[in-house]
Structure formats: structure tokens, C-alpha cells
PDB file of C-alpha atoms in Angstrom:
ATOM      1  CA  LEU A  25     -29.611  -7.413  55.523  1.00  0.00           C
ATOM      2  CA  ASN A  26     -32.095  -6.393  52.825  1.00  0.00           C
ATOM      3  CA  ARG A  27     -29.207  -5.604  50.548  1.00  0.00           C
ATOM      4  CA  ILE A  28     -27.731  -9.090  51.012  1.00  0.00           C
ATOM      5  CA  LYS A  29     -31.103 -10.716  50.314  1.00  0.00           C
ATOM      6  CA  THR A  30     -31.553  -8.618  47.184  1.00  0.00           C
ATOM      7  CA  MET A  31     -28.063  -9.482  45.962  1.00  0.00           C
ATOM      8  CA  LYS A  32     -28.691 -13.179  46.611  1.00  0.00           C
ATOM      9  CA  ARG A  33     -31.950 -13.080  44.640  1.00  0.00           C
ATOM     10  CA  PHE A  34     -30.217 -11.224  41.822  1.00  0.00           C
ATOM     11  CA  HIS A  35     -27.457 -13.834  41.587  1.00  0.00           C
ATOM     12  CA  GLU A  36     -29.994 -16.670  41.646  1.00  0.00           C
ATOM     13  CA  THR A  37     -31.886 -15.012  38.786  1.00  0.00           C
ATOM     14  CA  VAL A  38     -28.735 -14.465  36.729  1.00  0.00           C
ATOM     15  CA  ASP A  39     -27.418 -17.971  37.392  1.00  0.00           C
ATOM     16  CA  SER A  40     -30.701 -19.589  36.371  1.00  0.00           C
ATOM     17  CA  MET A  41     -30.797 -17.824  32.989  1.00  0.00           C
ATOM     18  CA  PRO A  42     -29.790 -20.103  30.136  1.00  0.00           C
ATOM     19  CA  GLN A  43     -26.541 -19.111  28.466  1.00  0.00           C
ATOM     20  CA  TYR A  44     -26.597 -18.832  24.691  1.00  0.00           C
ATOM     21  CA  GLN A  45     -23.453 -20.389  23.358  1.00  0.00           C
ATOM     22  CA  GLU A  46     -23.025 -20.924  19.658  1.00  0.00           C
ATOM     23  CA  GLY A  47     -19.862 -20.500  17.679  1.00  0.00           C
ATOM     24  CA  THR A  48     -19.395 -17.916  14.998  1.00  0.00           C
ATOM     25  CA  SER A  49     -18.042 -19.033  11.654  1.00  0.00           C
ATOM     26  CA  VAL A  50     -15.066 -17.425   9.942  1.00  0.00           C
ATOM     27  CA  ASP A  51     -17.370 -16.463   7.077  1.00  0.00           C
ATOM     28  CA  GLU A  52     -19.588 -14.536   9.496  1.00  0.00           C
ATOM     29  CA  ILE A  53     -16.594 -12.777  11.040  1.00  0.00           C
ATOM     30  CA  GLU A  54     -15.321 -11.933   7.568  1.00  0.00           C
ATOM     31  CA  TRP A  55     -18.748 -10.542   6.661  1.00  0.00           C
ATOM     32  CA  PHE A  56     -18.749  -8.305   9.747  1.00  0.00           C
ATOM     33  CA  ALA A  57     -15.200  -7.151   8.990  1.00  0.00           C
ATOM     34  CA  SER A  58     -16.072  -6.433   5.366  1.00  0.00           C
ATOM     35  CA  THR A  59     -19.250  -4.577   6.277  1.00  0.00           C
ATOM     36  CA  SER A  60     -17.412  -2.466   8.872  1.00  0.00           C
ATOM     37  CA  TYR A  61     -14.674  -1.675   6.365  1.00  0.00           C
ATOM     38  CA  ASN A  62     -17.183  -0.640   3.700  1.00  0.00           C
ATOM     39  CA  LEU A  63     -19.103   1.502   6.190  1.00  0.00           C
ATOM     40  CA  ALA A  64     -15.868   3.252   7.167  1.00  0.00           C
ATOM     41  CA  LEU A  65     -15.156   3.947   3.490  1.00  0.00           C
ATOM     42  CA  LYS A  66     -18.691   5.241   2.988  1.00  0.00           C
ATOM     43  CA  CYS A  67     -18.342   7.570   5.988  1.00  0.00           C
ATOM     44  CA  VAL A  68     -15.089   8.915   4.560  1.00  0.00           C
ATOM     45  CA  ALA A  69     -16.497   9.286   1.034  1.00  0.00           C
ATOM     46  CA  GLU A  70     -19.548  11.171   2.257  1.00  0.00           C
ATOM     47  CA  ASN A  71     -17.566  13.390   4.672  1.00  0.00           C
ATOM     48  CA  MET A  72     -19.431  12.078   7.680  1.00  0.00           C
ATOM     49  CA  ASP A  73     -18.184  12.483  11.223  1.00  0.00           C
ATOM     50  CA  ASP A  74     -14.613  11.185  11.566  1.00  0.00           C
ATOM     51  CA  THR A  75     -15.525   9.368  14.749  1.00  0.00           C
ATOM     52  CA  ASN A  76     -17.953   7.097  12.895  1.00  0.00           C
ATOM     53  CA  SER A  77     -15.468   6.253  10.162  1.00  0.00           C
ATOM     54  CA  LEU A  78     -12.723   5.658  12.723  1.00  0.00           C
ATOM     55  CA  ASP A  79     -14.992   3.419  14.810  1.00  0.00           C
ATOM     56  CA  PHE A  80     -15.973   1.337  11.774  1.00  0.00           C
ATOM     57  CA  ALA A  81     -12.358   1.042  10.603  1.00  0.00           C
ATOM     58  CA  GLN A  82     -11.259  -0.022  14.070  1.00  0.00           C
ATOM     59  CA  LEU A  83     -14.116  -2.508  14.260  1.00  0.00           C
ATOM     60  CA  SER A  84     -13.082  -3.982  10.916  1.00  0.00           C
ATOM     61  CA  ARG A  85      -9.516  -4.450  12.191  1.00  0.00           C
ATOM     62  CA  LYS A  86     -10.765  -6.137  15.342  1.00  0.00           C
ATOM     63  CA  PHE A  87     -12.959  -8.546  13.399  1.00  0.00           C
ATOM     64  CA  ILE A  88     -10.122  -9.448  11.010  1.00  0.00           C
ATOM     65  CA  LEU A  89      -7.840 -10.131  13.974  1.00  0.00           C
ATOM     66  CA  LEU A  90     -10.368 -12.663  15.288  1.00  0.00           C
ATOM     67  CA  ILE A  91      -9.757 -14.876  12.258  1.00  0.00           C
ATOM     68  CA  PRO A  92      -7.073 -17.513  12.890  1.00  0.00           C
ATOM     69  CA  HIS A  93      -5.021 -16.830   9.737  1.00  0.00           C
ATOM     70  CA  LYS A  94      -2.516 -19.626  10.285  1.00  0.00           C
ATOM     71  CA  GLU A  95      -5.172 -22.334  10.237  1.00  0.00           C
ATOM     72  CA  PHE A  96      -5.830 -21.940   6.506  1.00  0.00           C
ATOM     73  CA  THR A  97      -4.103 -22.814   3.275  1.00  0.00           C
ATOM     74  CA  PHE A  98      -1.846 -20.126   1.862  1.00  0.00           C
ATOM     75  CA  PRO A  99      -4.375 -18.442  -0.479  1.00  0.00           C
ATOM     76  CA  LYS A 100      -6.931 -17.965   2.317  1.00  0.00           C
ATOM     77  CA  MET A 101      -4.254 -16.993   4.831  1.00  0.00           C
ATOM     78  CA  PHE A 102      -2.892 -14.435   2.372  1.00  0.00           C
ATOM     79  CA  HIS A 103      -6.400 -13.051   1.814  1.00  0.00           C
ATOM     80  CA  TYR A 104      -6.925 -12.443   5.537  1.00  0.00           C
ATOM     81  CA  THR A 105      -3.424 -11.056   6.032  1.00  0.00           C
ATOM     82  CA  TYR A 106      -3.915  -8.658   3.128  1.00  0.00           C
ATOM     83  CA  TRP A 107      -7.232  -7.418   4.546  1.00  0.00           C
ATOM     84  CA  GLU A 108      -5.685  -7.053   7.970  1.00  0.00           C
ATOM     85  CA  PHE A 109      -3.107  -4.705   6.430  1.00  0.00           C
ATOM     86  CA  ARG A 110      -5.732  -2.845   4.355  1.00  0.00           C
ATOM     87  CA  SER A 111      -8.000  -2.290   7.349  1.00  0.00           C
ATOM     88  CA  HIS A 112      -5.049  -1.016   9.377  1.00  0.00           C
ATOM     89  CA  LEU A 113      -4.114   1.363   6.560  1.00  0.00           C
ATOM     90  CA  LEU A 114      -7.671   2.673   6.369  1.00  0.00           C
ATOM     91  CA  TYR A 115      -7.661   3.198  10.128  1.00  0.00           C
ATOM     92  CA  LEU A 116      -4.378   5.145   9.950  1.00  0.00           C
ATOM     93  CA  THR A 117      -5.594   7.223   7.012  1.00  0.00           C
ATOM     94  CA  ILE A 118      -8.661   8.263   8.965  1.00  0.00           C
ATOM     95  CA  ILE A 119      -6.535   9.136  11.997  1.00  0.00           C
ATOM     96  CA  GLN A 120      -4.297  11.238   9.756  1.00  0.00           C
ATOM     97  CA  THR A 121      -7.280  13.211   8.466  1.00  0.00           C
ATOM     98  CA  ARG A 122      -8.391  13.805  12.056  1.00  0.00           C
ATOM     99  CA  MET A 123      -5.093  15.585  12.676  1.00  0.00           C
ATOM    100  CA  TYR A 124      -6.302  18.359  10.435  1.00  0.00           C
ATOM    101  CA  ARG A 125      -9.322  18.754  12.682  1.00  0.00           C
ATOM    102  CA  GLY A 126      -7.423  19.634  15.814  1.00  0.00           C
ATOM    103  CA  ASN A 127      -5.883  16.405  17.083  1.00  0.00           C
ATOM    104  CA  PRO A 128      -2.109  17.031  17.196  1.00  0.00           C
ATOM    105  CA  ASP A 129      -1.357  13.599  18.720  1.00  0.00           C
ATOM    106  CA  ALA A 130      -2.748  11.927  15.617  1.00  0.00           C
ATOM    107  CA  LEU A 131       0.426  12.485  13.586  1.00  0.00           C
ATOM    108  CA  LEU A 132       2.624  10.770  16.136  1.00  0.00           C
ATOM    109  CA  GLN A 133       0.254   7.806  16.263  1.00  0.00           C
ATOM    110  CA  VAL A 134       0.170   7.594  12.460  1.00  0.00           C
ATOM    111  CA  GLN A 135       3.943   7.802  12.287  1.00  0.00           C
ATOM    112  CA  ILE A 136       4.546   5.105  14.897  1.00  0.00           C
ATOM    113  CA  GLU A 137       1.860   2.704  13.684  1.00  0.00           C
ATOM    114  CA  SER A 138       2.677   3.089   9.995  1.00  0.00           C
ATOM    115  CA  LEU A 139       6.380   2.427  10.656  1.00  0.00           C
ATOM    116  CA  THR A 140       5.391  -0.646  12.649  1.00  0.00           C
ATOM    117  CA  LEU A 141       3.062  -1.730   9.848  1.00  0.00           C
ATOM    118  CA  MET A 142       5.870  -1.286   7.300  1.00  0.00           C
ATOM    119  CA  ASN A 143       8.018  -3.573   9.416  1.00  0.00           C
ATOM    120  CA  ASP A 144       5.216  -6.143   9.760  1.00  0.00           C
ATOM    121  CA  ILE A 145       4.599  -6.179   6.006  1.00  0.00           C
ATOM    122  CA  SER A 146       8.316  -6.545   5.268  1.00  0.00           C
ATOM    123  CA  GLN A 147       8.624  -9.403   7.741  1.00  0.00           C
ATOM    124  CA  LYS A 148       5.641 -11.209   6.190  1.00  0.00           C
ATOM    125  CA  ARG A 149       7.053 -10.744   2.693  1.00  0.00           C
ATOM    126  CA  ASN A 150      10.373 -12.227   3.772  1.00  0.00           C
ATOM    127  CA  ARG A 151       8.891 -15.330   5.387  1.00  0.00           C
ATOM    128  CA  GLN A 152       9.538 -18.482   3.408  1.00  0.00           C
ATOM    129  CA  ASP A 153       5.857 -19.481   3.189  1.00  0.00           C
ATOM    130  CA  PHE A 154       5.081 -16.084   1.621  1.00  0.00           C
ATOM    131  CA  LYS A 155       7.982 -16.335  -0.786  1.00  0.00           C
ATOM    132  CA  ASP A 156       6.861 -19.814  -1.810  1.00  0.00           C
ATOM    133  CA  GLY A 157       3.142 -19.017  -2.028  1.00  0.00           C
ATOM    134  CA  CYS A 158       3.135 -15.549  -3.553  1.00  0.00           C
ATOM    135  CA  GLY A 159       2.859 -15.043  -7.256  1.00  0.00           C
ATOM    136  CA  SER A 160       3.141 -11.704  -9.013  1.00  0.00           C
ATOM    137  CA  TYR A 161      -0.458 -10.798  -8.101  1.00  0.00           C
ATOM    138  CA  GLU A 162       0.079 -11.368  -4.365  1.00  0.00           C
ATOM    139  CA  ASN A 163       3.443  -9.580  -4.453  1.00  0.00           C
ATOM    140  CA  GLU A 164       1.773  -6.628  -6.145  1.00  0.00           C
ATOM    141  CA  LYS A 165      -0.874  -6.446  -3.414  1.00  0.00           C
ATOM    142  CA  MET A 166       1.763  -6.608  -0.666  1.00  0.00           C
ATOM    143  CA  ASP A 167       3.834  -3.950  -2.452  1.00  0.00           C
ATOM    144  CA  GLY A 168       0.746  -1.728  -2.516  1.00  0.00           C
ATOM    145  CA  CYS A 169       0.250  -2.138   1.231  1.00  0.00           C
ATOM    146  CA  LEU A 170       3.917  -1.423   1.873  1.00  0.00           C
ATOM    147  CA  SER A 171       3.818   1.666  -0.359  1.00  0.00           C
ATOM    148  CA  ASP A 172       0.724   2.988   1.410  1.00  0.00           C
ATOM    149  CA  ALA A 173       2.258   2.426   4.852  1.00  0.00           C
ATOM    150  CA  LEU A 174       5.490   4.090   3.716  1.00  0.00           C
ATOM    151  CA  LEU A 175       3.558   7.068   2.346  1.00  0.00           C
ATOM    152  CA  LEU A 176       1.632   7.497   5.610  1.00  0.00           C
ATOM    153  CA  ALA A 177       4.841   7.305   7.658  1.00  0.00           C
ATOM    154  CA  PHE A 178       6.640   9.727   5.358  1.00  0.00           C
ATOM    155  CA  GLU A 179       3.801  12.268   5.323  1.00  0.00           C
ATOM    156  CA  ALA A 180       3.462  12.165   9.102  1.00  0.00           C
ATOM    157  CA  SER A 181       7.234  12.557   9.528  1.00  0.00           C
ATOM    158  CA  LEU A 182       7.296  15.491   7.120  1.00  0.00           C
ATOM    159  CA  GLN A 183       4.442  17.240   8.902  1.00  0.00           C
ATOM    160  CA  MET A 184       6.140  16.667  12.243  1.00  0.00           C
ATOM    161  CA  GLN A 185       9.456  17.852  10.750  1.00  0.00           C
ATOM    162  CA  ASP A 186      11.102  14.731  12.153  1.00  0.00           C
ATOM    163  CA  GLN A 187      14.337  14.725  10.157  1.00  0.00           C
ATOM    164  CA  ILE A 188      15.628  11.545  11.766  1.00  0.00           C
ATOM    165  CA  LYS A 189      12.533   9.526  10.800  1.00  0.00           C
ATOM    166  CA  ILE A 190      12.525  11.057   7.331  1.00  0.00           C
ATOM    167  CA  SER A 191      16.111   9.886   6.854  1.00  0.00           C
ATOM    168  CA  GLU A 192      15.294   6.432   8.236  1.00  0.00           C
ATOM    169  CA  ILE A 193      12.322   6.094   5.879  1.00  0.00           C
ATOM    170  CA  LEU A 194      14.413   7.169   2.881  1.00  0.00           C
ATOM    171  CA  LEU A 195      17.129   4.691   3.851  1.00  0.00           C
ATOM    172  CA  SER A 196      14.523   1.937   4.220  1.00  0.00           C
ATOM    173  CA  LEU A 197      13.595   2.471   0.560  1.00  0.00           C
ATOM    174  CA  ILE A 198      16.988   1.033  -0.379  1.00  0.00           C
ATOM    175  CA  HIS A 199      16.131  -2.253   1.359  1.00  0.00           C
ATOM    176  CA  ILE A 200      12.645  -2.641  -0.082  1.00  0.00           C
TER     177      ILE A 200
END
């Protein structure tokens, strides 16, 4: 009976607390994503604990994914899409370096996610709105992301001695 009374009082206290509800702007989300990304880079550059750099890189990705890319004009949408790819590449690069520190499952994750990322980048590049909106500068940035994803996938496949994936990656170079 005392437990029920305590629970009832607890719920009354929680229910009577005012809820703080204010929206967060895209600029604020972008700032958090950018700050997380830069902190991840700083952790990597200063050879800090991989867990910190991985957490910051993952946080950056999550913030970028909160931004509704499709609700913007092409230049802004491209900007967010590009940073989504860059933050994912940073995340995968950090995971790959963790493999050298005793995490054998890291290579498989890098291989799978980088191949998926290659596919995502290729699909974006082939969409009509990207073809229409991209100039040489934007194409160069997308090519850089695709090259980095391809390199991560290839390195992971080589280290895993996965001859089938190596062949698939080499064949995919013909279609790029």
C-alpha cells in the first residue's frame, strides 16, 4: 500500500512539472554536427582514445541525419548530403583503425558499410536532381567521397582476403 501511495505521489510530481518544448533550428543542429566532427578529428589527430573519436564521429552522423535534406534548395541539400557522407567516412576510418587494436569484427563492418556507402553515393550521383544541380565542384566532392569509400572497402577486403569482394570492387571501377 505504501508503495502504491509513493508511486502515485511520484507520478503527480512528474506530471505537474512544466515541460520545456522549444524547437531546434537546422543551424543549431549543423553546429552540433560540425563540432562533433571536428572533435572526432582532433581526437584522431592527437591519438586520443579511439572510443572518444568514434563516439564523436557517430554523434556527428546522427546530428546530420536529423536535418531534413529534401526540404532545401539544391545547394543546401547538397551541402548536407556531402557532410553526411564525410561524417560516415570518418566514422568508418576510425572503426578501421580500431581493428588494429584488437577488434577483428571491425573489418567486416567497414567492408559492409563502405560498400553500402559506395552504392548510396552512386545512386545520389545518378539522380536527375543531382545531375542537373551539380557543377564540376560538386562532382569533384562526390568523386572524393566515392573514392574514399572505395578505398576503405578495398582495404578491408584485402585485409580480410575476401577475393570475391575484391573482384566485385575492381569490377565496380569500370562503372564509375
